[in-house]
Short mmCIF file of C-alpha atoms and ligand atoms in Angstrom, two decimals:
data_model
loop_
_atom_site.label_atom_id
_atom_site.label_comp_id
_atom_site.label_asym_id
_atom_site.label_seq_id
_atom_site.Cartn_x
_atom_site.Cartn_y
_atom_site.Cartn_z
CA UNK W 1 -65.42 -147.53 25.45
CA UNK W 2 -61.50 -148.18 26.03
CA UNK W 3 -58.31 -147.03 24.77
CA UNK W 4 -55.72 -149.40 25.02
CA UNK W 5 -51.98 -147.35 25.35
CA UNK W 6 -49.17 -149.54 24.39
CA UNK W 7 -46.16 -149.05 26.17
CA UNK W 8 -42.17 -149.56 26.34
CA UNK W 9 -39.38 -150.14 28.75
CA UNK W 10 -36.01 -150.04 28.58
CA UNK W 11 -33.73 -151.27 31.42
CA UNK W 12 -36.72 -152.10 33.70
CA UNK W 13 -38.42 -148.18 33.55
CA UNK W 14 -41.35 -147.83 31.31
CA UNK W 15 -39.86 -145.07 28.63
CA UNK W 16 -40.97 -141.40 28.82
CA UNK W 17 -42.16 -141.95 25.70
CA UNK W 18 -44.97 -144.72 26.69
CA UNK W 19 -45.64 -141.98 29.75
CA UNK W 20 -46.85 -139.80 27.15
CA UNK W 21 -49.13 -141.88 25.30
CA UNK W 22 -50.63 -142.90 28.11
CA UNK W 23 -51.85 -138.60 28.66
CA UNK W 24 -52.81 -138.50 25.08
CA UNK W 25 -54.79 -142.27 25.55
CA UNK W 26 -56.27 -140.16 28.86
CA UNK W 27 -56.53 -137.03 26.41
CA UNK W 28 -58.88 -139.58 23.97
CA UNK W 29 -60.78 -141.60 26.89
CA UNK W 30 -61.69 -137.74 27.75
CA UNK W 31 -63.15 -136.72 24.66
CA UNK W 32 -64.61 -139.73 24.17
CA UNK W 33 -65.56 -140.88 27.09
CA UNK W 34 -64.55 -144.22 27.74
CA UNK W 35 -60.97 -145.10 30.01
CA UNK W 36 -57.31 -145.76 29.69
CA UNK W 37 -56.36 -149.62 29.80
CA UNK W 38 -52.46 -150.37 29.16
CA UNK W 39 -50.29 -152.74 28.03
CA UNK W 40 -46.57 -154.03 28.75
CA UNK W 41 -44.19 -156.65 27.89
CA UNK W 42 -41.93 -159.01 29.16
CA UNK W 43 -40.24 -159.91 32.42
CA UNK W 44 -38.07 -156.97 33.42
CA UNK W 45 -40.49 -154.31 34.16
CA UNK W 46 -41.38 -153.86 37.74
CA UNK W 47 -45.42 -154.09 38.88
CA UNK W 48 -44.80 -150.81 40.78
CA UNK W 49 -43.81 -148.97 37.85
CA UNK W 50 -46.63 -150.25 36.10
CA UNK W 51 -48.71 -149.53 38.52
CA UNK W 52 -47.70 -146.07 38.68
CA UNK W 53 -48.91 -145.78 34.86
CA UNK W 54 -52.20 -144.52 37.01
CA UNK W 55 -50.61 -141.35 37.65
CA UNK W 56 -50.81 -140.59 33.94
CA UNK W 57 -54.55 -141.72 33.68
CA UNK W 58 -54.25 -145.56 33.25
CA UNK W 59 -56.67 -147.61 35.14
CA UNK W 60 -55.48 -150.91 34.25
CA UNK W 61 -52.62 -152.12 32.83
CA UNK W 62 -51.59 -155.43 30.89
CA UNK W 63 -48.58 -157.63 31.42
CA UNK W 64 -47.66 -160.05 29.28
CA UNK W 65 -45.02 -160.70 31.55
CA UNK W 66 -43.40 -164.19 29.60
CA UNK W 67 -39.78 -163.46 28.94
CA UNK W 68 -40.35 -164.97 25.47
CA UNK W 69 -41.83 -160.82 25.39
CA UNK W 70 -38.84 -159.59 25.90
CA UNK W 71 -37.73 -159.27 22.55
CA UNK W 72 -39.85 -156.81 20.48
CA UNK W 73 -40.84 -159.48 18.10
CA UNK W 74 -42.92 -157.52 14.92
CA UNK W 75 -45.33 -160.24 14.38
CA UNK W 76 -45.94 -161.83 17.94
CA UNK W 77 -45.58 -157.86 19.77
CA UNK W 78 -48.53 -157.27 16.86
CA UNK W 79 -50.91 -160.50 17.59
CA UNK W 80 -49.77 -159.29 21.14
CA UNK W 81 -50.81 -155.93 20.81
CA UNK W 82 -54.32 -156.74 18.68
CA UNK W 83 -55.30 -159.50 21.19
CA UNK W 84 -55.48 -156.77 24.31
CA UNK W 85 -56.82 -154.60 21.92
CA UNK W 86 -60.24 -157.26 21.47
CA UNK W 87 -60.39 -158.16 25.11
CA UNK W 88 -60.24 -154.87 25.95
CA UNK W 89 -63.09 -154.07 23.41
CA UNK W 90 -60.78 -150.65 23.01
CA UNK W 91 -61.36 -148.73 20.17
CA UNK W 92 -58.36 -146.48 19.58
CA UNK W 93 -55.09 -147.94 20.14
CA UNK W 94 -52.36 -145.48 20.71
CA UNK W 95 -48.67 -145.87 20.99
CA UNK W 96 -45.46 -143.87 21.69
CA UNK W 97 -43.17 -143.88 18.02
CA UNK W 98 -40.62 -145.83 18.26
CA UNK W 99 -38.69 -148.33 15.23
CA UNK W 100 -41.02 -151.12 16.80
CA UNK W 101 -43.83 -149.13 16.89
CA UNK W 102 -43.10 -147.27 13.05
CA UNK W 103 -42.96 -151.67 12.28
CA UNK W 104 -46.07 -152.61 14.57
CA UNK W 105 -48.65 -150.05 14.14
CA UNK W 106 -49.80 -151.15 10.44
CA UNK W 107 -50.40 -154.55 11.29
CA UNK W 108 -51.62 -153.69 14.19
CA UNK W 109 -54.51 -151.52 11.99
CA UNK W 110 -55.30 -154.99 9.52
CA UNK W 111 -55.74 -156.92 12.92
CA UNK W 112 -58.50 -155.05 13.91
CA UNK W 113 -59.55 -153.66 10.36
CA UNK W 114 -59.04 -150.23 12.11
CA UNK W 115 -57.80 -146.59 10.77
CA UNK W 116 -54.14 -146.26 11.46
CA UNK W 117 -52.60 -142.66 11.93
CA UNK W 118 -48.99 -141.91 12.00
CA UNK W 119 -46.95 -139.34 13.78
CA UNK W 120 -49.61 -137.05 15.65
CA UNK W 121 -49.02 -134.56 17.45
CA UNK W 122 -52.00 -133.44 18.73
CA UNK W 123 -55.44 -134.63 20.84
CA UNK W 124 -57.77 -135.29 18.02
CA UNK W 125 -61.00 -133.18 16.73
CA UNK W 126 -64.38 -135.20 17.74
CA UNK W 127 -66.50 -132.85 17.14
CA UNK W 128 -67.36 -134.30 13.76
CA UNK W 129 -65.67 -137.51 13.52
CA UNK W 130 -62.37 -138.58 14.65
CA UNK W 131 -60.18 -135.83 13.30
CA UNK W 132 -55.93 -135.96 13.81
CA UNK W 133 -53.69 -133.84 12.86
CA UNK W 134 -49.84 -135.22 11.77
CA UNK W 135 -46.38 -134.28 10.94
CA UNK W 136 -45.73 -134.92 7.42
CA UNK W 137 -43.20 -134.37 5.22
CA UNK W 138 -40.21 -135.60 8.08
CA UNK W 139 -42.81 -132.90 9.76
CA UNK W 140 -42.33 -129.57 7.45
CA UNK W 141 -45.85 -130.11 7.07
CA UNK W 142 -49.12 -131.03 8.75
CA UNK W 143 -51.94 -132.85 7.42
CA UNK W 144 -55.33 -133.09 9.09
CA UNK W 145 -57.01 -136.56 8.54
CA UNK W 146 -59.86 -137.58 9.74
CA UNK W 147 -60.78 -142.23 10.63
CA UNK W 148 -63.83 -143.23 9.37
CA UNK W 149 -63.35 -146.68 10.78
CA UNK W 150 -64.73 -146.93 14.32
CA UNK W 151 -61.08 -148.60 15.73
CA UNK W 152 -58.22 -146.82 15.30
CA UNK W 153 -54.63 -146.99 15.53
CA UNK W 154 -52.34 -144.23 16.64
CA UNK W 155 -48.81 -143.42 16.77
CA UNK W 156 -48.03 -140.57 18.60
CA UNK W 157 -44.44 -137.81 18.27
CA UNK W 158 -42.21 -136.75 20.99
CA UNK W 159 -44.07 -133.84 22.48
CA UNK W 160 -47.48 -134.61 21.23
CA UNK W 161 -48.70 -133.55 25.35
CA UNK W 162 -47.07 -132.48 28.20
CA UNK W 163 -45.79 -134.92 30.51
CA UNK W 164 -48.51 -134.37 33.95
CA UNK W 165 -48.39 -136.88 36.49
CA UNK W 166 -51.29 -136.60 38.77
CA UNK W 167 -52.20 -138.84 41.47
CA UNK W 168 -53.28 -142.54 40.94
CA UNK W 169 -52.64 -146.44 40.64
CA UNK W 170 -53.14 -148.65 38.33
CA UNK W 171 -54.24 -152.29 38.63
CA UNK W 172 -51.49 -154.79 37.06
CA UNK W 173 -53.46 -157.84 35.69
CA UNK W 174 -51.15 -160.49 34.34
CA UNK W 175 -51.97 -161.18 30.74
CA UNK W 176 -51.53 -164.76 29.88
CA UNK W 177 -51.62 -164.74 26.04
CA UNK W 178 -51.90 -167.70 23.75
CA UNK W 179 -49.70 -166.13 21.08
CA UNK W 180 -48.54 -168.19 18.50
CA UNK W 181 -45.44 -169.63 18.56
CA UNK W 182 -44.70 -169.50 14.88
CA UNK W 183 -45.37 -165.50 15.17
CA UNK W 184 -42.09 -165.50 16.41
CA UNK W 185 -40.22 -165.71 13.32
CA UNK W 186 -37.01 -164.18 13.68
CA UNK W 187 -34.97 -164.78 16.49
CA UNK W 188 -32.29 -162.46 18.30
CA UNK W 189 -29.23 -163.26 18.68
CA UNK W 190 -26.90 -160.60 19.77
CA UNK W 191 -27.36 -156.91 20.71
CA UNK W 192 -24.92 -154.49 20.60
CA UNK W 193 -26.26 -150.97 23.49
CA UNK W 194 -25.36 -147.78 22.42
CA UNK W 195 -22.60 -146.45 24.42
CA UNK W 196 -22.90 -143.13 26.98
CA UNK W 197 -25.22 -141.84 29.97
CA UNK W 198 -27.84 -140.89 28.27
CA UNK W 199 -28.76 -142.58 25.14
CA UNK W 200 -29.18 -140.31 22.08
CA UNK W 201 -33.39 -141.29 20.92
CA UNK W 202 -34.84 -140.90 24.48
CA UNK W 203 -33.24 -138.03 25.75
CA UNK W 204 -34.78 -134.97 27.21
CA UNK W 205 -32.10 -132.47 26.17
CA UNK W 206 -29.28 -132.91 23.16
CA UNK W 207 -25.61 -131.31 22.82
CA UNK W 208 -25.36 -131.29 19.28
CA UNK W 209 -22.44 -129.46 17.05
CA UNK W 210 -20.96 -129.69 13.51
CA UNK W 211 -17.89 -129.34 11.00
CA UNK W 212 -17.89 -125.92 12.62
CA UNK W 213 -16.23 -128.22 15.74
CA UNK W 214 -12.72 -127.80 12.85
CA UNK W 215 -11.85 -131.80 14.37
CA UNK W 216 -12.81 -134.45 16.67
CA UNK W 217 -10.02 -133.00 19.39
CA UNK W 218 -12.35 -130.16 19.62
CA UNK W 219 -15.17 -132.31 21.03
CA UNK W 220 -14.30 -132.45 25.24
CA UNK W 221 -16.45 -129.49 25.45
CA UNK W 222 -19.34 -130.49 24.36
CA UNK W 223 -18.99 -133.89 25.85
CA UNK W 224 -18.26 -131.19 29.41
CA UNK W 225 -21.18 -128.73 28.50
CA UNK W 226 -23.86 -132.17 27.59
CA UNK W 227 -22.40 -133.07 31.22
CA UNK W 228 -23.21 -130.04 33.05
CA UNK W 229 -27.19 -130.45 31.44
CA UNK W 230 -27.39 -134.49 31.48
CA UNK W 231 -27.90 -134.39 28.02
CA UNK W 232 -26.94 -136.91 25.07
CA UNK W 233 -24.54 -135.62 22.33
CA UNK W 234 -25.42 -135.46 18.92
CA UNK W 235 -24.11 -134.80 15.50
CA UNK W 236 -24.60 -133.43 11.76
CA UNK W 237 -23.80 -136.00 9.51
CA UNK W 238 -20.47 -134.97 7.49
CA UNK W 239 -18.83 -135.16 11.80
CA UNK W 240 -19.83 -139.35 10.83
CA UNK W 241 -18.90 -139.37 7.79
CA UNK W 242 -15.07 -138.10 8.71
CA UNK W 243 -15.28 -140.55 12.00
CA UNK W 244 -15.22 -137.17 14.04
CA UNK W 245 -17.96 -138.76 16.19
CA UNK W 246 -19.75 -142.31 16.31
CA UNK W 247 -22.14 -143.35 13.34
CA UNK W 248 -24.77 -143.71 15.98
CA UNK W 249 -24.76 -140.00 16.81
CA UNK W 250 -26.08 -138.52 13.38
CA UNK W 251 -28.91 -137.14 13.60
CA UNK W 252 -31.14 -135.58 10.60
CA UNK W 253 -33.29 -137.16 7.55
CA UNK W 254 -30.62 -139.84 7.30
CA UNK W 255 -29.92 -140.69 11.17
CA UNK W 256 -32.08 -140.59 13.73
CA UNK W 257 -34.95 -138.55 14.18
CA UNK W 258 -34.72 -137.03 17.31
CA UNK W 259 -37.82 -134.46 19.27
CA UNK W 260 -35.88 -133.51 22.87
CA UNK W 261 -37.80 -131.05 24.98
CA UNK W 262 -33.92 -128.78 24.25
CA UNK W 263 -31.43 -129.31 21.40
CA UNK W 264 -28.57 -127.18 21.33
CA UNK W 265 -26.68 -126.96 17.71
CA UNK W 266 -23.52 -126.04 17.80
CA UNK W 267 -21.44 -124.79 14.09
CA UNK W 268 -24.34 -126.47 12.42
CA UNK W 269 -25.29 -124.78 9.44
CA UNK W 270 -28.82 -125.98 9.54
CA UNK W 271 -29.07 -127.08 6.51
CA UNK W 272 -32.70 -129.01 5.25
CA UNK W 273 -31.20 -132.79 5.45
CA UNK W 274 -30.16 -132.06 9.20
CA UNK W 275 -33.27 -129.94 9.87
CA UNK W 276 -35.38 -132.73 9.11
CA UNK W 277 -34.05 -135.13 12.05
CA UNK W 278 -34.18 -132.16 14.87
CA UNK W 279 -36.83 -129.74 13.91
CA UNK W 280 -39.55 -131.45 15.87
CA UNK W 281 -37.99 -130.61 18.99
CA UNK W 282 -38.92 -128.32 21.63
CA UNK W 283 -37.03 -125.22 22.10
CA UNK W 284 -33.47 -125.14 19.56
CA UNK W 285 -30.74 -122.89 20.16
CA UNK W 286 -28.76 -122.85 17.46
CA UNK W 287 -24.87 -121.36 18.28
CA UNK W 288 -23.14 -119.41 15.06
CA UNK W 289 -20.61 -117.80 14.38
CA UNK W 290 -21.90 -116.93 10.59
CA UNK W 291 -25.52 -114.35 11.59
CA UNK W 292 -26.84 -115.87 8.19
CA UNK W 293 -26.77 -119.40 9.38
CA UNK W 294 -29.94 -120.69 8.03
CA UNK W 295 -30.07 -122.08 11.23
CA UNK W 296 -31.34 -118.99 12.72
CA UNK W 297 -34.48 -119.36 10.71
CA UNK W 298 -35.71 -122.67 12.76
CA UNK W 299 -33.92 -121.58 15.98
CA UNK W 300 -36.14 -120.24 19.01
CA UNK W 301 -33.10 -118.91 20.31
CA UNK W 302 -29.50 -117.80 18.43
CA UNK W 303 -26.17 -116.52 19.17
CA UNK W 304 -24.57 -115.33 16.91
CA UNK W 305 -20.56 -116.13 17.91
CA UNK W 306 -17.67 -117.95 18.09
CA UNK W 307 -18.52 -121.74 19.95
CA UNK W 308 -14.80 -121.77 21.48
CA UNK W 309 -16.01 -118.62 23.02
CA UNK W 310 -19.84 -118.96 23.85
CA UNK W 311 -19.68 -122.72 24.32
CA UNK W 312 -17.29 -122.76 27.99
CA UNK W 313 -19.12 -119.45 29.17
CA UNK W 314 -22.93 -120.86 28.43
CA UNK W 315 -21.17 -123.92 30.40
CA UNK W 316 -19.94 -121.73 33.41
CA UNK W 317 -22.99 -119.74 33.42
CA UNK W 318 -25.14 -123.25 33.52
CA UNK W 319 -22.59 -124.29 36.43
CA UNK W 320 -23.99 -121.32 38.27
CA UNK W 321 -26.96 -121.71 38.04
CA UNK W 322 -28.22 -125.28 38.42
C1 FAD E 1 -29.74 -137.02 0.83
C2 FAD E 1 -29.10 -136.12 1.90
C3 FAD E 1 -29.29 -136.68 2.94
C4 FAD E 1 -28.31 -136.27 4.67
N1 FAD E 1 -28.37 -136.35 5.56
C5 FAD E 1 -28.37 -135.44 6.05
C6 FAD E 1 -28.62 -135.92 8.13
O1 FAD E 1 -29.09 -136.65 8.19
N2 FAD E 1 -27.76 -135.15 8.87
C7 FAD E 1 -27.06 -134.23 8.33
O2 FAD E 1 -26.17 -133.53 9.38
N3 FAD E 1 -26.98 -133.97 7.28
C8 FAD E 1 -27.39 -134.21 6.65
N4 FAD E 1 -26.59 -133.87 4.90
C9 FAD E 1 -25.48 -133.18 4.96
C10 FAD E 1 -26.58 -131.56 5.00
O3 FAD E 1 -26.54 -130.95 3.70
C11 FAD E 1 -25.09 -130.52 5.16
O4 FAD E 1 -24.34 -130.90 4.39
C12 FAD E 1 -24.48 -130.62 6.54
O5 FAD E 1 -25.98 -130.88 7.69
C13 FAD E 1 -23.61 -129.84 7.20
O6 FAD E 1 -22.80 -129.90 8.17
P1 FAD E 1 -22.78 -129.03 9.35
O7 FAD E 1 -23.50 -127.88 9.31
O8 FAD E 1 -21.80 -129.69 10.06
O9 FAD E 1 -21.23 -128.71 8.04
P2 FAD E 1 -21.24 -127.17 7.51
O10 FAD E 1 -22.17 -127.33 6.42
O11 FAD E 1 -19.57 -127.37 7.22
O12 FAD E 1 -21.70 -125.67 8.39
C14 FAD E 1 -20.58 -125.90 9.60
C15 FAD E 1 -21.18 -124.67 10.27
O13 FAD E 1 -20.32 -124.12 11.52
C16 FAD E 1 -20.47 -122.81 11.46
N5 FAD E 1 -18.68 -122.52 11.92
C17 FAD E 1 -17.66 -122.28 11.48
N6 FAD E 1 -16.75 -122.25 12.41
C18 FAD E 1 -17.43 -122.01 13.49
C19 FAD E 1 -17.07 -121.48 14.71
N7 FAD E 1 -15.73 -121.34 15.06
N8 FAD E 1 -18.08 -121.26 15.54
C20 FAD E 1 -19.29 -121.49 15.80
N9 FAD E 1 -19.96 -121.85 14.29
C21 FAD E 1 -19.08 -122.32 13.80
C22 FAD E 1 -20.15 -122.40 10.18
O14 FAD E 1 -20.85 -120.63 9.88
C23 FAD E 1 -21.16 -123.16 9.05
O15 FAD E 1 -22.87 -122.65 9.43
C24 FAD E 1 -27.38 -135.42 3.71
C25 FAD E 1 -27.38 -134.56 3.04
C26 FAD E 1 -28.11 -135.33 1.68
C27 FAD E 1 -27.73 -134.99 0.22
#
């Protein structure tokens, strides 16, 4: 019985969230006495990078290297994942959540006659059936769901497992697919990439700021702190609505949902709609001059103080320590 992990890459490098999915797959394989196979697609990702998935638990990697898979085409990718799942007799398909994965998970499940659970946050309990814990209501609550089907598709939330690398090299096998051209129903015409040294959806650390910063001219200290940490920058919704910051930085219920290891919120109140997009971050630090700010209830660490004093001091201390 194998576990198939679908991995995505960006700029030729396997995404960290996909490495976490491989580790998750390894844990499922241990529980179900199986082995882990992975699937990567497109010609941009190197054979060495794919072989290194062995460090995270993959024994074999199927590589659909045809350049037609460079585009994240929903129908074609669903067919590809389902056909590799059949080829490798996988009972469990694991994928890290992304906009592509959110679109293909149920399609893959239908093709395999599998049960599907999205936004899974912990390794399954297999003591009686197959029960997974998933985040619901923008991860403000959790549900334990049992998947009675013998095949299942799981999409994994970031930070569901720790990213531990061991030793090992995976065997990389070219996968010659016969995906029908009619599956390529949509053609990508152009791509506009978000600018910035560290991209927000993939960032391990994020420094975010809100209306407490008073105006766009004050973002220099936020960018500087982010640079010192190697973090991405983000903002609250009113900040992007007022064009103080670009819209692709807005996080929350109506913005991007992120789960970095560290989220620093500066001058943000912590309204429920903001928290909906950031509350699955591993460690949250809130800096706010109002001790009653709601963010302090969600934060692991809180600093009550004026951002204009605290942020430069924090950066100074970090520079001395790093
Ligand atoms: C349907 C809907 C969807 C929404 N979606 C989102 C969303 O996706 N993301 C989002 O962010 N919001 C969203 N909102 C808006 C949300 O409800 C809040 O209005 C918003 O998050 C508040 O932004 P803010 O905290 O930056 O500003 P404010 O509420 O104005 O808070 C500013 C904070 O800064 C603090 N402050 C002021 N000066 C300083 C200083 N010098 N130093 C330190 N702290 C200071 C204040 O004490 C205050 O807590 C949504 C609202 C609705 C109705």
